[in-house]
Coordinates of C-alpha atoms in Angstrom, one line a residue:
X1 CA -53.9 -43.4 60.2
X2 CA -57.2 -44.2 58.3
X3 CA -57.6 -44.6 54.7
X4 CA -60.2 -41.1 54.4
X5 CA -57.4 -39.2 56.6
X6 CA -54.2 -40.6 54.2
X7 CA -56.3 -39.5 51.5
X8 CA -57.4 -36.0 52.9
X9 CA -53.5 -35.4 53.5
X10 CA -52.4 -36.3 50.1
X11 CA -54.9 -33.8 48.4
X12 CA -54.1 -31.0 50.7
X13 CA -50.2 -31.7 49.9
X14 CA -51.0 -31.7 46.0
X15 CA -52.9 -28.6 46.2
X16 CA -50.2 -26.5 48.2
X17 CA -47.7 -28.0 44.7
X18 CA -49.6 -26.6 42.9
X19 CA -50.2 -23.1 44.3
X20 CA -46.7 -23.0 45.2
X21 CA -46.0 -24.0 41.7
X22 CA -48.2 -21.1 40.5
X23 CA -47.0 -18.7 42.3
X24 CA -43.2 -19.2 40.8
X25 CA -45.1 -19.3 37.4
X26 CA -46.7 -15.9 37.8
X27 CA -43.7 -14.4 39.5
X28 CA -41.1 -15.5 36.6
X29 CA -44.3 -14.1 34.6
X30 CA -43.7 -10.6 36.0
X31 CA -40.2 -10.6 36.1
X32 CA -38.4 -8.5 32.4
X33 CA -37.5 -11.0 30.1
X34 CA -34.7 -10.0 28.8
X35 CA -31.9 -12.2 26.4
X36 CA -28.6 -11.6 27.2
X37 CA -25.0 -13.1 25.4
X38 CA -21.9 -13.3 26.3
X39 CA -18.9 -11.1 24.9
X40 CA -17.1 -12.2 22.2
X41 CA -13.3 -12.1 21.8
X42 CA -12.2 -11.6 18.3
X43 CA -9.2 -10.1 16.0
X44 CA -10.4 -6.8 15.1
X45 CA -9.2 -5.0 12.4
X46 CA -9.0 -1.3 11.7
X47 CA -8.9 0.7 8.9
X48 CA -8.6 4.0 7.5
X49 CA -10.6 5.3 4.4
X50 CA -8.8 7.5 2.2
X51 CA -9.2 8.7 -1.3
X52 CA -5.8 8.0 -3.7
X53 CA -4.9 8.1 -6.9
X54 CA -3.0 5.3 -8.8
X55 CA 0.3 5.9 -11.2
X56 CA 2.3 3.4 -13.3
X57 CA 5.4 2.4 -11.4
X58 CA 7.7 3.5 -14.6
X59 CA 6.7 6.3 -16.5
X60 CA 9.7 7.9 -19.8
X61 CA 9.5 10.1 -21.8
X62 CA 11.6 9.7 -24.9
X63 CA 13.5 12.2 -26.4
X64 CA 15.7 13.0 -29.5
X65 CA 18.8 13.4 -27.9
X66 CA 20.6 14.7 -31.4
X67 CA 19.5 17.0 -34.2
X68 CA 18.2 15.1 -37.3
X69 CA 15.2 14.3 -39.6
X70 CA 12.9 11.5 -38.4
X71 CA 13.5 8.7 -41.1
X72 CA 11.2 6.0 -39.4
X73 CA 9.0 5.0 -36.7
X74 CA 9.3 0.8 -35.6
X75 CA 6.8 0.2 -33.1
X76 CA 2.9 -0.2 -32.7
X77 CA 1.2 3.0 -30.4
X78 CA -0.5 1.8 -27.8
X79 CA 1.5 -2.1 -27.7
X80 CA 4.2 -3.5 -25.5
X81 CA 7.9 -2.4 -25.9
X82 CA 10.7 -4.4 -24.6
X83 CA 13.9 -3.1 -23.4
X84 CA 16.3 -1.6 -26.1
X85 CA 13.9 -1.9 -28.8
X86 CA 14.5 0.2 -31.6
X87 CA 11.6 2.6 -31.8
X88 CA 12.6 5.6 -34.2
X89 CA 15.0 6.1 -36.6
X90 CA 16.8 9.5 -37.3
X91 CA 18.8 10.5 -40.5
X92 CA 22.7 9.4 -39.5
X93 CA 24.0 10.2 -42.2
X94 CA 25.7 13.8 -41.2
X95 CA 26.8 11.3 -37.8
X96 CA 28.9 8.6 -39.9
X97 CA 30.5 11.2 -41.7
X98 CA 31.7 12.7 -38.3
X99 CA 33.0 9.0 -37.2
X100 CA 35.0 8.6 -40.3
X101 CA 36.6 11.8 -40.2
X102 CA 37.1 11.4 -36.4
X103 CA 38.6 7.9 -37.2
X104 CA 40.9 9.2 -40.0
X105 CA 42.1 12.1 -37.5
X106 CA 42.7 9.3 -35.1
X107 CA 44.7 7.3 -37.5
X108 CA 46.8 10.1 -39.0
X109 CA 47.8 11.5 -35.1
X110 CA 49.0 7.5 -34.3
X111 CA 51.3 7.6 -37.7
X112 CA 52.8 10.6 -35.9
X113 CA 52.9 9.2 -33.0
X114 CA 54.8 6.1 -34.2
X115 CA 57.5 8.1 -35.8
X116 CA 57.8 10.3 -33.2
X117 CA 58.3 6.8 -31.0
X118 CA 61.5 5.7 -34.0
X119 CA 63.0 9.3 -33.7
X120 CA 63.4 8.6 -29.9
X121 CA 64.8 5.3 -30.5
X122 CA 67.1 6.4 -32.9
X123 CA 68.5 9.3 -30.6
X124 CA 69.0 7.7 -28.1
X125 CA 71.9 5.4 -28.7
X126 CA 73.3 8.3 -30.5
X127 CA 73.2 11.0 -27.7
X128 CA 74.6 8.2 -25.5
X129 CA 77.5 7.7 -27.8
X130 CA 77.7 12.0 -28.0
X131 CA 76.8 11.8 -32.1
X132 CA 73.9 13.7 -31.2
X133 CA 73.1 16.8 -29.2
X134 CA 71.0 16.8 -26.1
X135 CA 68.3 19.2 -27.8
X136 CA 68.1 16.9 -30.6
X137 CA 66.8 14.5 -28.2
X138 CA 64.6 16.8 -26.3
X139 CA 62.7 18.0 -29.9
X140 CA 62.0 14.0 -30.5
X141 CA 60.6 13.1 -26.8
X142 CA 58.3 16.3 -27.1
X143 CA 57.4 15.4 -30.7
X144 CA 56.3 12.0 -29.1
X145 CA 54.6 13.6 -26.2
X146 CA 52.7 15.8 -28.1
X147 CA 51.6 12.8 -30.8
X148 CA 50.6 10.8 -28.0
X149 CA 48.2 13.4 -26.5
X150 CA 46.8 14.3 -30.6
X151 CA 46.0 10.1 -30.4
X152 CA 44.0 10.1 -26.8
X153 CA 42.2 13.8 -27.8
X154 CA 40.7 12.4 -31.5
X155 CA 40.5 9.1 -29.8
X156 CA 38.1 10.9 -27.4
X157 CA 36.3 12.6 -30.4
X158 CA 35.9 9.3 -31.9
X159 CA 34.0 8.0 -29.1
X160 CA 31.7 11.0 -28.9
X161 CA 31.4 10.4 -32.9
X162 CA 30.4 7.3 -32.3
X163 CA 27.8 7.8 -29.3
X164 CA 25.5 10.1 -31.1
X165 CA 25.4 8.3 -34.5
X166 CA 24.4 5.2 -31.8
X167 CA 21.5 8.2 -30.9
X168 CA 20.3 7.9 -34.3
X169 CA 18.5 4.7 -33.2
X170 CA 16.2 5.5 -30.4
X171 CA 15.6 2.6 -28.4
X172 CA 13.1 2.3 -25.2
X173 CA 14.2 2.5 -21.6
X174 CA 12.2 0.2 -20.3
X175 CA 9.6 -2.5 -21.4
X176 CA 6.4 -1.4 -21.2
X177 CA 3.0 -0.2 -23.1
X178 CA 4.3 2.8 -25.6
X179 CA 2.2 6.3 -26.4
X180 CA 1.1 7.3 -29.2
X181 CA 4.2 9.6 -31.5
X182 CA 4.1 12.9 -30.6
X183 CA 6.0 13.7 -34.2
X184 CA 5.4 12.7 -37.4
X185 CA 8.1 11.0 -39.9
X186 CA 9.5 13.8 -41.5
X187 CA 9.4 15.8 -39.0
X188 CA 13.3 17.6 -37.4
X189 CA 14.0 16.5 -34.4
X190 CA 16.7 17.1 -31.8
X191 CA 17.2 19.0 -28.0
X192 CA 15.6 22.5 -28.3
X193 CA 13.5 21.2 -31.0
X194 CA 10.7 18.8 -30.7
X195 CA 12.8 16.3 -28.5
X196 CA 10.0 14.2 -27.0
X197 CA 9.2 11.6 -29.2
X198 CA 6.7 9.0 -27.1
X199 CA 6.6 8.0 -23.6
X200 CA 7.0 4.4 -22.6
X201 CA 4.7 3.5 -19.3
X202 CA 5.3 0.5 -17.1
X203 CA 2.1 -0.4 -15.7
X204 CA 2.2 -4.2 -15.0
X205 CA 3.2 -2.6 -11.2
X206 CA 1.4 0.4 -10.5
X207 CA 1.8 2.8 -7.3
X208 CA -1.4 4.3 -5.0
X209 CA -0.6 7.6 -3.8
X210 CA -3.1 9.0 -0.7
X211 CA -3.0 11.5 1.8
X212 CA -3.0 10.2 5.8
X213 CA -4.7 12.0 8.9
X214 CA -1.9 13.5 11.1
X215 CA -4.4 11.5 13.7
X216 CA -4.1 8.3 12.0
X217 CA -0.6 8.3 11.9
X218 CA 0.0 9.3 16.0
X219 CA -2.8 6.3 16.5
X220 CA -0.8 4.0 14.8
X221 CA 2.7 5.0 16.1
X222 CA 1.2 4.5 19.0
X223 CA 0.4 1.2 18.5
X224 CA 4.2 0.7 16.9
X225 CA 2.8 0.7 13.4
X226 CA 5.7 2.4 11.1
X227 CA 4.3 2.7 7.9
X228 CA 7.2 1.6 5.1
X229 CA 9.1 -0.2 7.5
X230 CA 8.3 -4.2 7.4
X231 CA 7.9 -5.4 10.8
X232 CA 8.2 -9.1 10.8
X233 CA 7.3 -9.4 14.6
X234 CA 3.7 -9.2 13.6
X235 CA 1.2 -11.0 12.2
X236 CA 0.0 -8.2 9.8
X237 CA 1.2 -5.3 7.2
X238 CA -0.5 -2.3 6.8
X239 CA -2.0 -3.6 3.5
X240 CA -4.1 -1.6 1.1
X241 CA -7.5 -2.7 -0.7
X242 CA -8.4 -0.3 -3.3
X243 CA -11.5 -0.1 -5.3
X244 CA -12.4 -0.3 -9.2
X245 CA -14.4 2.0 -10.9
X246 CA -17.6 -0.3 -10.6
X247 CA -17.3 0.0 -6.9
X248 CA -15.9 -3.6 -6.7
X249 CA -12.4 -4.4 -4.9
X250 CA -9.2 -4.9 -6.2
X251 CA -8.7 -8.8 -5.9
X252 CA -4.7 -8.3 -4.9
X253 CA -4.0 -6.2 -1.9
X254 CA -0.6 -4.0 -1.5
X255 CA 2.0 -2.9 0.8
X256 CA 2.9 0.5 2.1
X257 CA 6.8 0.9 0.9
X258 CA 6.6 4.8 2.0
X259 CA 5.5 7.1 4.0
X260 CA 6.7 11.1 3.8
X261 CA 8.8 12.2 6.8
X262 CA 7.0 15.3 7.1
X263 CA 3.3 16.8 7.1
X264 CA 1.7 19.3 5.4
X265 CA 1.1 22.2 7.0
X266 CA -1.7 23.2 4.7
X267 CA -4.0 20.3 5.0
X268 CA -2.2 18.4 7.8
X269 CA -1.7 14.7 6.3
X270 CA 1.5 13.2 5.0
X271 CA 2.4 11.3 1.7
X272 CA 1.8 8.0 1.9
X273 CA 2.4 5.1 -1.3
X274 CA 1.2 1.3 -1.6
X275 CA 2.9 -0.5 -4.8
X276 CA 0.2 -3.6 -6.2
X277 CA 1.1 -6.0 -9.2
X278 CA -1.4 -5.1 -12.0
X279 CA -0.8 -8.0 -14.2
X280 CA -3.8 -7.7 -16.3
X281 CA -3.9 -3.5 -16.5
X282 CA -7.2 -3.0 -14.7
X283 CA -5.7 -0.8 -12.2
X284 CA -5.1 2.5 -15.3
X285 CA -2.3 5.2 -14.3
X286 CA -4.2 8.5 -13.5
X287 CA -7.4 6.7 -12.2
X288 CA -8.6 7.8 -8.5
X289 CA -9.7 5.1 -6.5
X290 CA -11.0 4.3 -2.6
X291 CA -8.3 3.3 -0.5
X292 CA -8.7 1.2 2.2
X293 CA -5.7 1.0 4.9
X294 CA -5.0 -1.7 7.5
X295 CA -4.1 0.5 10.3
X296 CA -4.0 -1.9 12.9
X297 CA -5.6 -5.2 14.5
X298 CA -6.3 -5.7 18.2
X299 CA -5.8 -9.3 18.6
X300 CA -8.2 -11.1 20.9
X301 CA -10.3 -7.8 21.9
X302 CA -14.0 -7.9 24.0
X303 CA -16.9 -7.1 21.7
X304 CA -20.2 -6.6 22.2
X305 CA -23.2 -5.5 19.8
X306 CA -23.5 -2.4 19.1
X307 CA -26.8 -2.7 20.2
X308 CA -26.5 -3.2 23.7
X309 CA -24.6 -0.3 24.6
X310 CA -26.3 3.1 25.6
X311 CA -24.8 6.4 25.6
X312 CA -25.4 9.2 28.7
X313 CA -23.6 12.3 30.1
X314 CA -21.9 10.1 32.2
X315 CA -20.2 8.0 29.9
X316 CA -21.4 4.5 27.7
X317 CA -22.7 2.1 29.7
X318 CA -24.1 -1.5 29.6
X319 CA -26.5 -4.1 31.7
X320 CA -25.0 -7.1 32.6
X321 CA -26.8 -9.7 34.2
X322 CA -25.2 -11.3 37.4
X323 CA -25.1 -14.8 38.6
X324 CA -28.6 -14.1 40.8
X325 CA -30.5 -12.9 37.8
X326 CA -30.1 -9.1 39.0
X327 CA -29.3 -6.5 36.7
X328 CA -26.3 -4.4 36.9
X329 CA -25.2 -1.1 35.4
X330 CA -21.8 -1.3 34.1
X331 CA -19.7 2.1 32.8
X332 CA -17.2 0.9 30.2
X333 CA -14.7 2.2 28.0
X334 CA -15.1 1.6 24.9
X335 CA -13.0 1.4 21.6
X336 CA -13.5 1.4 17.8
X337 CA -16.8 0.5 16.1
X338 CA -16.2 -2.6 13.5
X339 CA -19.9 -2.8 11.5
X340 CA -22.3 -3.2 14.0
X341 CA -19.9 -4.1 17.0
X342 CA -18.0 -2.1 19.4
X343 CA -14.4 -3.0 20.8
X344 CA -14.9 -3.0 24.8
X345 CA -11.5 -1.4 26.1
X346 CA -11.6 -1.8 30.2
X347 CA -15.0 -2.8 32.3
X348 CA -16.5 -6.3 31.2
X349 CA -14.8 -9.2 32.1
X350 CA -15.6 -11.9 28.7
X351 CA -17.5 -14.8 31.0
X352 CA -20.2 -12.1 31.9
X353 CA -23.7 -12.1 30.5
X354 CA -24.6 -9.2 28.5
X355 CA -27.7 -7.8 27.9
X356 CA -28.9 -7.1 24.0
X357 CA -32.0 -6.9 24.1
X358 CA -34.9 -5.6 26.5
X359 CA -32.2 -3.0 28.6
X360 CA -34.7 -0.4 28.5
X361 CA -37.1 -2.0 31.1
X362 CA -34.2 -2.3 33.5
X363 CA -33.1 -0.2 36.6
X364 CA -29.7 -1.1 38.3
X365 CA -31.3 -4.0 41.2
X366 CA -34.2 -5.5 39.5
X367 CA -34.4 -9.2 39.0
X368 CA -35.1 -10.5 35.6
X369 CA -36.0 -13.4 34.0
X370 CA -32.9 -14.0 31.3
X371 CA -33.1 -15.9 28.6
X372 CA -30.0 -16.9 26.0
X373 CA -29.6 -15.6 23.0
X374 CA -29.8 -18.8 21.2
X375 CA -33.3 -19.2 22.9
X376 CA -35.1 -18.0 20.1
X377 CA -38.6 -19.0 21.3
X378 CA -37.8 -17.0 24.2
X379 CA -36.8 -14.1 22.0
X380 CA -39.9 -14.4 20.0
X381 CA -41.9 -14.0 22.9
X382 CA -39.7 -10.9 24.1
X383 CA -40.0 -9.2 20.7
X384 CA -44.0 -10.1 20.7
X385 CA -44.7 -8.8 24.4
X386 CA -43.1 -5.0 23.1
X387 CA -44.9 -4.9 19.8
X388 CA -48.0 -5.9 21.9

């Protein structure tokens, strides 16, 4: 072959490159970009919102528990109590004189008693040696009897003597943050009277009370979530995040320790309490708060965004993107929305290529050109072609 027809050859083979070339090029031009991602698979967590309202853990009222004038008060309102601290002081006075006469009553019926006791032991011997009669005897076992039974009954009065002059000194129940007095010094005190004194609140534990969807509750029974019951097969509790006043979240999450056995037929929802350690009192007994329940977590469930799924009569549906670059139209069933995601229950496999962004140039059969979406030149072209 010459030179001029070697030549003439190669330029005709360039030229056919490069239409050929051209041709892909303005075809992959036409096609719909679109950027697709795969599904992710995640631990997805759901929750229920509720409103609740938070109580101390320990809450006492303190009463006078016998009739007297208040001689003192001992503590601090407002300030920390500890257990069987002396608070208030009533008169005793008309108590110690009921203990000593109790006690003397006591003593005289054990005097009897004893010589009731030597009267027996006398007679004896002598009734056995018949130098004494038979009712002799009989008066000095009764005599004893009777003594014996005058020693437990003012023995038992003693006691009771002796428990409410120990009620003169009101103590506290518990230890805890104490109430103002709700009597003054002064002031007589005693059952039917004015009894309550103060109130003694333990609040370094506090308790979150909230009301639960009937609907909730079947969704997570169905799952085998039993709120109250610890179930150490899982990975998770059905903890609880509540909220401060300034909207921010309680740092320390609790535990559901109850749930009421029955619903109300009123509003439909069922009793349910959380207990949190409140070290530093920010969580205040009477103060409504957000709840946030942990109703259940689907371990390792298909997500998508929630942007690439569409909603029709027919059902919700996404475009997936086969291995040829043609676009299918997949019906799916789809779960609970976390943020801007959506739990894909049954009908996308997580190795397939998802479509989020540029669906609504598709049709079910049409080839596009797909583009990842880390690509983001790719994207930026996408996004610049539909504003244009």
């Amino acid at each position: 072959m010459s030179r001029k027809r070697l030549a003439k050859a190669q330029v005709i083979l360039i030229a056919l490159v490069v239409a050929v070339t051209g041709c892909r090029q303005k075809e992959e031009q036409q096609l719909p970009i679109v950027v697709v991602d795969k599904p992710s698979k995640e631990d997805v967590q759901i929750y229920g919102e509720y409103v609740g309202s938070i109580r101390a853990a320990s809450f006492v009222e303190i009463h006078a528990r016998v009739e007297g004038f208040l001689e003192k008060m001992l503590f601090e309102e407002g300030k920390r109590v500890e257990l069987n601290e002396p608070l208030f002081i009533i008169n005793s006075a008309p108590y110690r004189a009921r203990v000593e006469k109790a006690k003397a009553r006591l003593k005289k019926s054990q005097a009897q008693a004893a010589k009731a006791r030597r009267d027996v032991e006398r007679l004896t011997p002598l009734y056995e040696q018949h130098a004494a009669s038979q009712l002799d005897l009989d008066n000095a076992i009764a005599a004893l009897e009777d003594a014996e039974a005058d020693i437990a009954m003012n023995q038992a009065d003693l006691d009771q003597a002796e428990m409410e002059l120990s009620y003169t000194v009101v103590t506290s129940p518990l230890a805890g943050n104490i109430s103002e007095r709700f009597v003054d010094v002064g002031a007589l005190v005693g059952p039917g009277l004015n009894s309550k004194l103060a109130a003694v609140v333990k609040s370094d534990t506090v308790l979150v009370d909230f009301k639960m969807t009937a609907l909730d509750y079947l969704r997570a029974e169905r799952r085998n979530v039993r709120f109250g019951e610890r179930d150490t097969t899982r990975s998770w509790q059905p903890t609880v995040t509540v909220t401060l006043a300034d909207n921010s979240e309680y740092p320390v999450k609790g535990i559901v320790d109850f749930a009421d056995p029955s619903v109300d037929p009123q509003t439909g929802t069922f009793g349910v309490r959380a207990e949190l350690p409140n070290p530093n009192q920010k969580l205040l007994p009477g103060q409504f708060t957000k709840v946030k329940l942990l109703l259940d977590v689907r371990e390792r469930s298909i997500v998508v965004p929630r942007k690439a799924l569409s909603i029709e009569k027919g059902g919700a549906f996404i475009y997936i993107i086969r291995r040829d670059d043609v676009a299918e139209k997949r019906f799916v069933q789809i779960g609970p929305e976390i943020g801007n995601k959506v739990v894909i229950e049954r009908g996308l496999g997580e190795n397939e290529r998802v479509v989020v962004e540029g669906y609504h140039k598709l049709v079910p059969g049409v080839k596009v050109h797909a583009v990842d979406a880390d690509d983001e030149k790719a994207i930026q072209k996408l996004r610049e072609e539909e504003e244009g």
